[in-house]
Amino acid sequence: MLIWLLADSDMGKFAAFKNLLNSFSAHYPDVKVDFRVLTRRSMWRSLFAHLRDSKNRESADLIELPQSWTAVFAKLGLLAETGAVVESFNPARYPDFLKKGCVMEENDTVFSAPWWMEAPALFYRPETLKKHGLSPEAGFRDWGHFLEACERLAAGNRKRGFYPVLNGAGRMSAAHALPCVWNRGGDLFSEDRHRCTLNKDEVVRGLEDYLEPALRGWLPLFGEAVFEGGPFYEDRTAMVLGTRTPSFPGRKSPFKPARLPGARKKEQILGYNLAAASGSTNLKEAGLFLKWALSADNCRSFSEDFGVFPCLKQVLEETLADADGGEVWREIFAAPAMPPNTTVYPTAELLLDKALWHASLRIARQAYAREDFLRELIIAHGEIDYLLSLY
């Protein structure tokens, strides 16, 4: 049996998966399991390559997907019904906000099972903020106050290599930019999801808010992910924009979580699901692994091992009750918003990722021009609207 996993900025995910796999293999020694790691883009391309030429382009038996990919690949016939693979699968064991990420748009048939999730947040070092006369209550009230905090931290620290804020994943992304768009009252689609809104002023301003720390030189681009940098990053920054508490094995993290600055009414939650391939010849084995991975004990231990959140309702409640900074996480999960699980959304996200990547390159080369960014957004807007007219 072959499992495809999504690449991650934290190698701890793969150590956690190997632990899960080893325990599975100890209980099912006759089931031979291999796994491969693919980037989000290579996973996308590999799935479509298999769709075009299933005889010569392989697919995995089990696939880890962003929950927002379920609808499109289920509609294309690449995913098996989860209930047919795991008879005991019960959607009622999951929070309501996760259920739409398991089905197609038109019906309630489940094609993927929630596995783990994370939420963008701002992590800060309390003693560093205090040293510069800052507090999370005042400094993180909105994006403007956050930028002022960055400016004060930059002016007050001349240490070589110091930045007020780091990007936890080492890159800019659409998923992390959307809370800034929501702060401005915008969104990627209209309320009925029939039109793209990338051309709206509030959307553009929100994306520019997201880029602002990098434009001002307060956030480095194309650096190592925080989790690859070891303990040295702790002296290089006061804050981290990310989804997991920055830490180093064997040491207590000096960072505390806070909501991303802004007065939005919802919080971004990013979910990752497991789905069985409809063309798999190992669906029995895939069902065994799914049942194993989705059990309460394994769901808890896997998510704990790399600092993310479990999807099972009961285990999530226990985790939020015991988590460091639990009050912040409970506030975030009290207003959850998942990326739309629609046919068009995954492509829209990839196009916005591309525009942000090009903007990052121009910023790094000190060649950024607002007109270039707007031009890319207009092109992406046109492509997304065309897809919406088809689907």
Short mmCIF file of C-alpha atoms in Angstrom, two decimals:
data_model
loop_
_atom_site.label_atom_id
_atom_site.label_comp_id
_atom_site.label_asym_id
_atom_site.label_seq_id
_atom_site.Cartn_x
_atom_site.Cartn_y
_atom_site.Cartn_z
CA MET A 1 0.00 0.00 0.00
CA LEU A 2 1.29 3.45 -0.95
CA ILE A 3 0.42 6.63 0.96
CA TRP A 4 1.03 10.14 -0.39
CA LEU A 5 1.70 12.78 2.24
CA LEU A 6 1.79 16.54 1.81
CA ALA A 7 5.15 18.22 2.38
CA ASP A 8 5.41 20.33 5.52
CA SER A 9 7.72 23.04 6.85
CA ASP A 10 8.08 21.03 10.07
CA MET A 11 9.97 17.74 9.83
CA GLY A 12 8.25 16.81 13.08
CA LYS A 13 5.21 15.85 11.03
CA PHE A 14 7.10 13.02 9.34
CA ALA A 15 8.60 11.80 12.61
CA ALA A 16 5.05 11.70 13.98
CA PHE A 17 3.84 9.82 10.91
CA LYS A 18 6.64 7.27 11.18
CA ASN A 19 5.64 6.63 14.79
CA LEU A 20 2.05 6.12 13.66
CA LEU A 21 3.16 3.85 10.83
CA ASN A 22 5.42 1.78 13.09
CA SER A 23 2.59 1.17 15.55
CA PHE A 24 0.27 0.20 12.68
CA SER A 25 2.84 -2.21 11.24
CA ALA A 26 3.33 -3.82 14.65
CA HIS A 27 -0.40 -4.64 14.75
CA TYR A 28 -0.71 -5.51 11.05
CA PRO A 29 2.67 -7.02 10.06
CA ASP A 30 1.26 -8.52 6.86
CA VAL A 31 0.33 -5.10 5.45
CA LYS A 32 3.31 -3.59 3.64
CA VAL A 33 3.16 0.21 3.65
CA ASP A 34 5.31 2.78 1.89
CA PHE A 35 4.85 6.54 1.77
CA ARG A 36 6.06 9.44 -0.35
CA VAL A 37 6.12 13.15 0.37
CA LEU A 38 4.88 15.56 -2.30
CA THR A 39 4.60 19.33 -2.29
CA ARG A 40 1.12 20.72 -2.68
CA ARG A 41 1.81 21.64 -6.31
CA SER A 42 3.39 18.27 -7.20
CA MET A 43 0.49 16.46 -5.50
CA TRP A 44 -1.97 18.49 -7.59
CA ARG A 45 -0.09 17.71 -10.81
CA SER A 46 0.33 14.03 -9.97
CA LEU A 47 -3.39 13.58 -9.36
CA PHE A 48 -4.28 15.21 -12.66
CA ALA A 49 -1.58 13.22 -14.46
CA HIS A 50 -3.15 10.01 -13.13
CA LEU A 51 -6.58 11.25 -14.21
CA ARG A 52 -5.33 11.74 -17.79
CA ASP A 53 -3.35 8.48 -17.99
CA SER A 54 -4.29 6.07 -15.23
CA LYS A 55 -2.43 3.14 -16.84
CA ASN A 56 0.98 4.79 -16.91
CA ARG A 57 0.79 7.38 -14.12
CA GLU A 58 0.49 5.89 -10.67
CA SER A 59 -1.63 7.10 -7.81
CA ALA A 60 -1.40 6.27 -4.14
CA ASP A 61 -3.86 4.06 -2.30
CA LEU A 62 -4.29 6.67 0.44
CA ILE A 63 -3.84 10.40 -0.07
CA GLU A 64 -3.48 13.27 2.37
CA LEU A 65 -5.40 16.25 0.97
CA PRO A 66 -6.21 19.79 2.05
CA GLN A 67 -9.89 19.49 2.95
CA SER A 68 -10.73 22.04 0.24
CA TRP A 69 -9.58 19.57 -2.44
CA THR A 70 -12.17 16.92 -1.59
CA ALA A 71 -14.98 18.20 -3.81
CA VAL A 72 -12.96 18.62 -6.99
CA PHE A 73 -11.25 15.21 -6.87
CA ALA A 74 -14.41 13.44 -5.75
CA LYS A 75 -16.25 15.01 -8.69
CA LEU A 76 -13.47 13.82 -11.02
CA GLY A 77 -13.94 10.27 -9.73
CA LEU A 78 -10.53 9.88 -8.10
CA LEU A 79 -11.75 9.32 -4.53
CA ALA A 80 -13.59 6.35 -3.06
CA GLU A 81 -16.54 6.78 -0.72
CA THR A 82 -15.10 6.72 2.79
CA GLY A 83 -18.04 4.74 4.17
CA ALA A 84 -17.33 1.93 1.70
CA VAL A 85 -13.69 1.76 2.82
CA VAL A 86 -14.23 2.17 6.58
CA GLU A 87 -17.66 0.87 7.58
CA SER A 88 -17.35 2.28 11.10
CA PHE A 89 -16.67 5.85 9.92
CA ASN A 90 -19.07 8.25 11.66
CA PRO A 91 -19.12 11.95 10.63
CA ALA A 92 -20.98 12.80 13.85
CA ARG A 93 -17.70 12.35 15.76
CA TYR A 94 -16.35 15.53 14.16
CA PRO A 95 -17.17 19.22 14.73
CA ASP A 96 -19.80 20.60 12.36
CA PHE A 97 -17.37 23.05 10.73
CA LEU A 98 -15.27 20.12 9.42
CA LYS A 99 -18.08 18.20 7.77
CA LYS A 100 -18.36 20.31 4.61
CA GLY A 101 -14.72 19.53 3.85
CA CYS A 102 -15.47 15.80 3.54
CA VAL A 103 -18.13 15.82 0.81
CA MET A 104 -18.96 17.02 -2.70
CA GLU A 105 -20.87 20.25 -3.13
CA GLU A 106 -24.05 18.54 -4.33
CA ASN A 107 -24.58 15.85 -1.68
CA ASP A 108 -23.54 14.54 1.73
CA THR A 109 -21.60 11.48 0.58
CA VAL A 110 -18.27 11.44 2.43
CA PHE A 111 -15.11 11.10 0.31
CA SER A 112 -12.42 12.08 2.82
CA ALA A 113 -11.94 11.86 6.58
CA PRO A 114 -10.65 14.74 8.75
CA TRP A 115 -7.18 13.91 10.08
CA TRP A 116 -5.56 17.00 11.63
CA MET A 117 -5.84 20.79 11.50
CA GLU A 118 -4.01 23.99 12.34
CA ALA A 119 -4.83 27.67 12.70
CA PRO A 120 -2.74 30.74 11.75
CA ALA A 121 -1.80 32.80 14.80
CA LEU A 122 0.82 35.29 15.98
CA PHE A 123 3.40 33.93 18.41
CA TYR A 124 5.34 36.41 20.52
CA ARG A 125 8.03 36.54 23.20
CA PRO A 126 6.46 38.32 26.20
CA GLU A 127 9.76 39.48 27.70
CA THR A 128 10.91 41.02 24.41
CA LEU A 129 7.67 42.95 23.97
CA LYS A 130 7.78 44.12 27.58
CA LYS A 131 11.38 45.29 27.17
CA HIS A 132 10.22 47.61 24.36
CA GLY A 133 7.15 48.87 26.20
CA LEU A 134 4.72 46.75 24.19
CA SER A 135 1.87 44.48 25.20
CA PRO A 136 -0.13 41.96 23.14
CA GLU A 137 -3.40 43.64 24.15
CA ALA A 138 -2.36 46.98 22.63
CA GLY A 139 0.17 45.91 20.01
CA PHE A 140 -1.98 43.23 18.39
CA ARG A 141 -5.34 45.03 18.50
CA ASP A 142 -5.36 45.57 14.74
CA TRP A 143 -2.93 45.34 11.83
CA GLY A 144 -1.93 49.00 12.12
CA HIS A 145 -0.89 48.57 15.76
CA PHE A 146 0.97 45.38 14.79
CA LEU A 147 2.97 47.33 12.18
CA GLU A 148 3.74 50.00 14.78
CA ALA A 149 4.99 47.26 17.11
CA CYS A 150 7.22 45.93 14.32
CA GLU A 151 8.62 49.42 13.75
CA ARG A 152 9.40 49.90 17.44
CA LEU A 153 11.05 46.49 17.71
CA ALA A 154 13.16 47.14 14.61
CA ALA A 155 14.30 50.53 15.90
CA GLY A 156 15.09 49.16 19.35
CA ASN A 157 17.21 46.18 18.29
CA ARG A 158 20.38 46.64 16.24
CA LYS A 159 21.50 43.03 16.55
CA ARG A 160 22.72 41.67 13.22
CA GLY A 161 20.17 39.32 11.67
CA PHE A 162 17.32 40.40 13.96
CA TYR A 163 13.84 40.81 12.49
CA PRO A 164 10.74 41.90 14.41
CA VAL A 165 8.74 39.04 12.89
CA LEU A 166 9.45 35.81 11.02
CA ASN A 167 7.21 33.73 8.78
CA GLY A 168 6.90 30.32 10.41
CA ALA A 169 6.66 28.46 7.09
CA GLY A 170 9.37 30.56 5.43
CA ARG A 171 7.07 31.76 2.64
CA MET A 172 3.95 33.81 1.93
CA SER A 173 0.70 31.97 1.18
CA ALA A 174 -2.90 32.66 0.24
CA ALA A 175 -4.21 30.67 3.21
CA HIS A 176 -2.33 32.93 5.64
CA ALA A 177 -3.18 36.12 3.73
CA LEU A 178 -6.96 35.68 3.92
CA PRO A 179 -7.32 36.84 7.57
CA CYS A 180 -5.82 40.19 6.48
CA VAL A 181 -8.40 40.34 3.68
CA TRP A 182 -11.18 39.57 6.18
CA ASN A 183 -9.88 42.38 8.41
CA ARG A 184 -10.70 44.75 5.55
CA GLY A 185 -14.16 43.24 5.01
CA GLY A 186 -13.19 41.40 1.83
CA ASP A 187 -13.06 37.79 0.69
CA LEU A 188 -11.91 35.76 -2.29
CA PHE A 189 -15.45 35.14 -3.57
CA SER A 190 -18.80 36.90 -3.46
CA GLU A 191 -21.27 35.65 -0.84
CA ASP A 192 -23.03 33.41 -3.37
CA ARG A 193 -19.60 32.20 -4.59
CA HIS A 194 -20.55 32.90 -8.19
CA ARG A 195 -17.96 35.66 -8.70
CA CYS A 196 -14.32 36.22 -7.81
CA THR A 197 -13.65 39.43 -5.87
CA LEU A 198 -9.86 39.79 -6.23
CA ASN A 199 -10.45 43.13 -7.96
CA LYS A 200 -12.22 44.66 -4.95
CA ASP A 201 -10.40 47.46 -3.11
CA GLU A 202 -10.84 45.79 0.28
CA VAL A 203 -9.28 42.56 -1.00
CA VAL A 204 -6.30 44.36 -2.55
CA ARG A 205 -5.76 46.41 0.61
CA GLY A 206 -5.91 43.27 2.75
CA LEU A 207 -3.29 41.53 0.60
CA GLU A 208 -1.10 44.63 0.76
CA ASP A 209 -1.44 44.60 4.56
CA TYR A 210 -0.11 41.04 4.49
CA LEU A 211 2.89 42.08 2.37
CA GLU A 212 3.64 45.24 4.36
CA PRO A 213 6.04 43.75 6.97
CA ALA A 214 8.17 42.29 4.17
CA LEU A 215 8.01 45.53 2.14
CA ARG A 216 9.33 47.48 5.13
CA GLY A 217 12.14 45.02 5.75
CA TRP A 218 10.72 43.73 9.03
CA LEU A 219 10.05 40.18 7.80
CA PRO A 220 12.64 38.20 5.80
CA LEU A 221 11.64 36.31 2.67
CA PHE A 222 12.88 32.94 1.41
CA GLY A 223 14.55 32.05 4.69
CA GLU A 224 14.45 28.74 6.50
CA ALA A 225 11.21 27.70 8.06
CA VAL A 226 11.33 28.39 11.78
CA PHE A 227 11.25 24.66 12.54
CA GLU A 228 14.36 24.06 10.41
CA GLY A 229 16.40 26.73 12.15
CA GLY A 230 16.86 25.13 15.55
CA PRO A 231 17.10 27.27 18.66
CA PHE A 232 19.05 30.12 17.06
CA TYR A 233 15.90 31.79 15.72
CA GLU A 234 14.79 32.59 19.26
CA ASP A 235 17.31 35.43 19.39
CA ARG A 236 16.52 36.58 15.86
CA THR A 237 12.92 37.61 16.33
CA ALA A 238 10.27 38.78 18.75
CA MET A 239 7.28 37.35 16.84
CA VAL A 240 6.41 34.56 14.43
CA LEU A 241 3.46 34.40 12.03
CA GLY A 242 2.61 30.72 11.86
CA THR A 243 0.33 27.86 12.80
CA ARG A 244 2.38 26.04 15.45
CA THR A 245 4.14 27.23 18.57
CA PRO A 246 7.84 27.70 17.69
CA SER A 247 9.82 25.33 19.88
CA PHE A 248 12.92 23.18 19.96
CA PRO A 249 12.96 19.55 21.19
CA GLY A 250 13.69 19.32 24.89
CA ARG A 251 13.11 23.01 25.56
CA LYS A 252 10.10 24.97 26.70
CA SER A 253 9.05 27.46 24.04
CA PRO A 254 9.53 31.14 24.98
CA PHE A 255 6.67 32.06 22.63
CA LYS A 256 3.01 32.60 23.53
CA PRO A 257 0.10 32.52 21.04
CA ALA A 258 -2.21 35.41 20.17
CA ARG A 259 -4.92 35.89 17.56
CA LEU A 260 -3.72 37.40 14.33
CA PRO A 261 -4.24 41.18 14.68
CA GLY A 262 -7.56 42.49 13.39
CA ALA A 263 -11.27 42.81 14.11
CA ARG A 264 -12.53 40.08 11.74
CA LYS A 265 -15.47 37.93 12.83
CA LYS A 266 -13.99 34.58 11.80
CA GLU A 267 -10.71 32.71 12.12
CA GLN A 268 -8.92 30.68 9.48
CA ILE A 269 -8.75 26.94 10.23
CA LEU A 270 -6.77 24.74 7.84
CA GLY A 271 -7.82 21.10 7.74
CA TYR A 272 -6.08 18.07 6.22
CA ASN A 273 -7.96 14.89 5.36
CA LEU A 274 -7.21 11.31 4.36
CA ALA A 275 -8.89 9.89 1.27
CA ALA A 276 -8.75 6.48 -0.40
CA ALA A 277 -8.19 6.38 -4.16
CA SER A 278 -11.13 4.94 -6.09
CA GLY A 279 -8.81 2.98 -8.39
CA SER A 280 -6.81 1.39 -5.57
CA THR A 281 -6.39 -2.38 -5.51
CA ASN A 282 -5.60 -2.18 -1.79
CA LEU A 283 -8.82 -0.70 -0.42
CA LYS A 284 -9.03 -3.32 2.35
CA GLU A 285 -5.57 -2.33 3.60
CA ALA A 286 -6.41 1.36 3.14
CA GLY A 287 -9.48 0.84 5.31
CA LEU A 288 -7.40 -0.79 8.05
CA PHE A 289 -4.98 2.13 8.11
CA LEU A 290 -7.76 4.72 8.05
CA LYS A 291 -9.50 3.05 10.98
CA TRP A 292 -6.19 2.91 12.86
CA ALA A 293 -5.12 6.50 12.15
CA LEU A 294 -8.54 7.95 12.97
CA SER A 295 -8.94 6.24 16.35
CA ALA A 296 -9.05 8.59 19.34
CA ASP A 297 -5.70 7.50 20.80
CA ASN A 298 -3.81 7.72 17.52
CA CYS A 299 -5.53 10.97 16.56
CA ARG A 300 -4.39 12.44 19.89
CA SER A 301 -0.79 11.19 19.81
CA PHE A 302 -0.19 12.05 16.14
CA SER A 303 -1.36 15.65 16.50
CA GLU A 304 0.48 16.14 19.81
CA ASP A 305 3.75 14.94 18.29
CA PHE A 306 4.04 17.97 16.01
CA GLY A 307 1.92 20.59 17.73
CA VAL A 308 -1.28 20.62 15.67
CA PHE A 309 -4.92 19.95 16.53
CA PRO A 310 -6.88 16.69 16.31
CA CYS A 311 -10.14 16.57 14.39
CA LEU A 312 -12.21 14.27 16.58
CA LYS A 313 -14.62 16.42 18.58
CA GLN A 314 -13.93 14.91 21.99
CA VAL A 315 -10.15 14.83 21.52
CA LEU A 316 -10.17 18.43 20.25
CA GLU A 317 -12.08 19.60 23.33
CA GLU A 318 -9.55 17.86 25.59
CA THR A 319 -6.64 19.38 23.67
CA LEU A 320 -8.06 22.91 23.83
CA ALA A 321 -8.64 22.51 27.57
CA ASP A 322 -5.03 21.49 28.21
CA ALA A 323 -3.12 23.47 25.56
CA ASP A 324 -0.58 26.14 26.44
CA GLY A 325 -2.36 29.38 25.58
CA GLY A 326 -5.62 27.45 25.57
CA GLU A 327 -7.76 30.56 26.03
CA VAL A 328 -6.42 31.99 22.76
CA TRP A 329 -6.93 28.73 20.87
CA ARG A 330 -10.45 28.35 22.26
CA GLU A 331 -11.25 31.86 21.04
CA ILE A 332 -9.92 31.00 17.58
CA PHE A 333 -11.82 27.72 17.35
CA ALA A 334 -15.00 29.41 18.56
CA ALA A 335 -15.29 31.23 15.21
CA PRO A 336 -13.88 28.75 12.67
CA ALA A 337 -13.81 29.39 8.93
CA MET A 338 -12.51 26.67 6.62
CA PRO A 339 -11.34 27.27 3.03
CA PRO A 340 -14.34 26.54 0.78
CA ASN A 341 -14.51 22.93 -0.38
CA THR A 342 -15.67 23.80 -3.90
CA THR A 343 -14.61 22.78 -7.38
CA VAL A 344 -12.94 26.12 -8.12
CA TYR A 345 -11.39 27.12 -4.79
CA PRO A 346 -8.20 24.99 -4.98
CA THR A 347 -7.26 26.56 -8.33
CA ALA A 348 -8.09 30.03 -7.01
CA GLU A 349 -5.79 29.45 -4.03
CA LEU A 350 -2.97 28.22 -6.28
CA LEU A 351 -3.32 31.31 -8.48
CA LEU A 352 -3.20 33.64 -5.47
CA ASP A 353 -0.20 31.72 -4.12
CA LYS A 354 1.51 32.34 -7.46
CA ALA A 355 0.79 36.09 -7.32
CA LEU A 356 2.15 36.28 -3.75
CA TRP A 357 5.24 34.30 -4.76
CA HIS A 358 6.00 36.73 -7.58
CA ALA A 359 5.39 39.68 -5.26
CA SER A 360 7.81 38.12 -2.75
CA LEU A 361 10.47 37.74 -5.45
CA ARG A 362 10.12 41.39 -6.43
CA ILE A 363 10.28 42.52 -2.80
CA ALA A 364 13.42 40.45 -2.23
CA ARG A 365 15.01 42.02 -5.34
CA GLN A 366 13.86 45.49 -4.24
CA ALA A 367 11.92 45.72 -7.50
CA TYR A 368 8.36 45.59 -6.15
CA ALA A 369 5.80 47.82 -7.85
CA ARG A 370 2.16 47.92 -6.87
CA GLU A 371 1.14 47.99 -10.53
CA ASP A 372 2.83 44.62 -11.15
CA PHE A 373 0.99 43.03 -8.22
CA LEU A 374 -2.35 44.47 -9.34
CA ARG A 375 -1.75 43.17 -12.86
CA GLU A 376 -1.20 39.63 -11.53
CA LEU A 377 -4.35 39.87 -9.43
CA ILE A 378 -6.37 40.99 -12.47
CA ILE A 379 -5.09 38.02 -14.48
CA ALA A 380 -5.88 35.61 -11.64
CA HIS A 381 -9.32 37.22 -11.23
CA GLY A 382 -10.11 36.61 -14.90
CA GLU A 383 -9.05 32.96 -14.76
CA ILE A 384 -11.06 32.31 -11.60
CA ASP A 385 -14.18 33.99 -13.00
CA TYR A 386 -13.87 31.87 -16.14
CA LEU A 387 -13.75 28.68 -14.04
CA LEU A 388 -16.74 29.86 -12.00
CA SER A 389 -18.70 30.32 -15.24
CA LEU A 390 -17.99 26.69 -16.13
CA TYR A 391 -18.62 25.07 -12.75
#
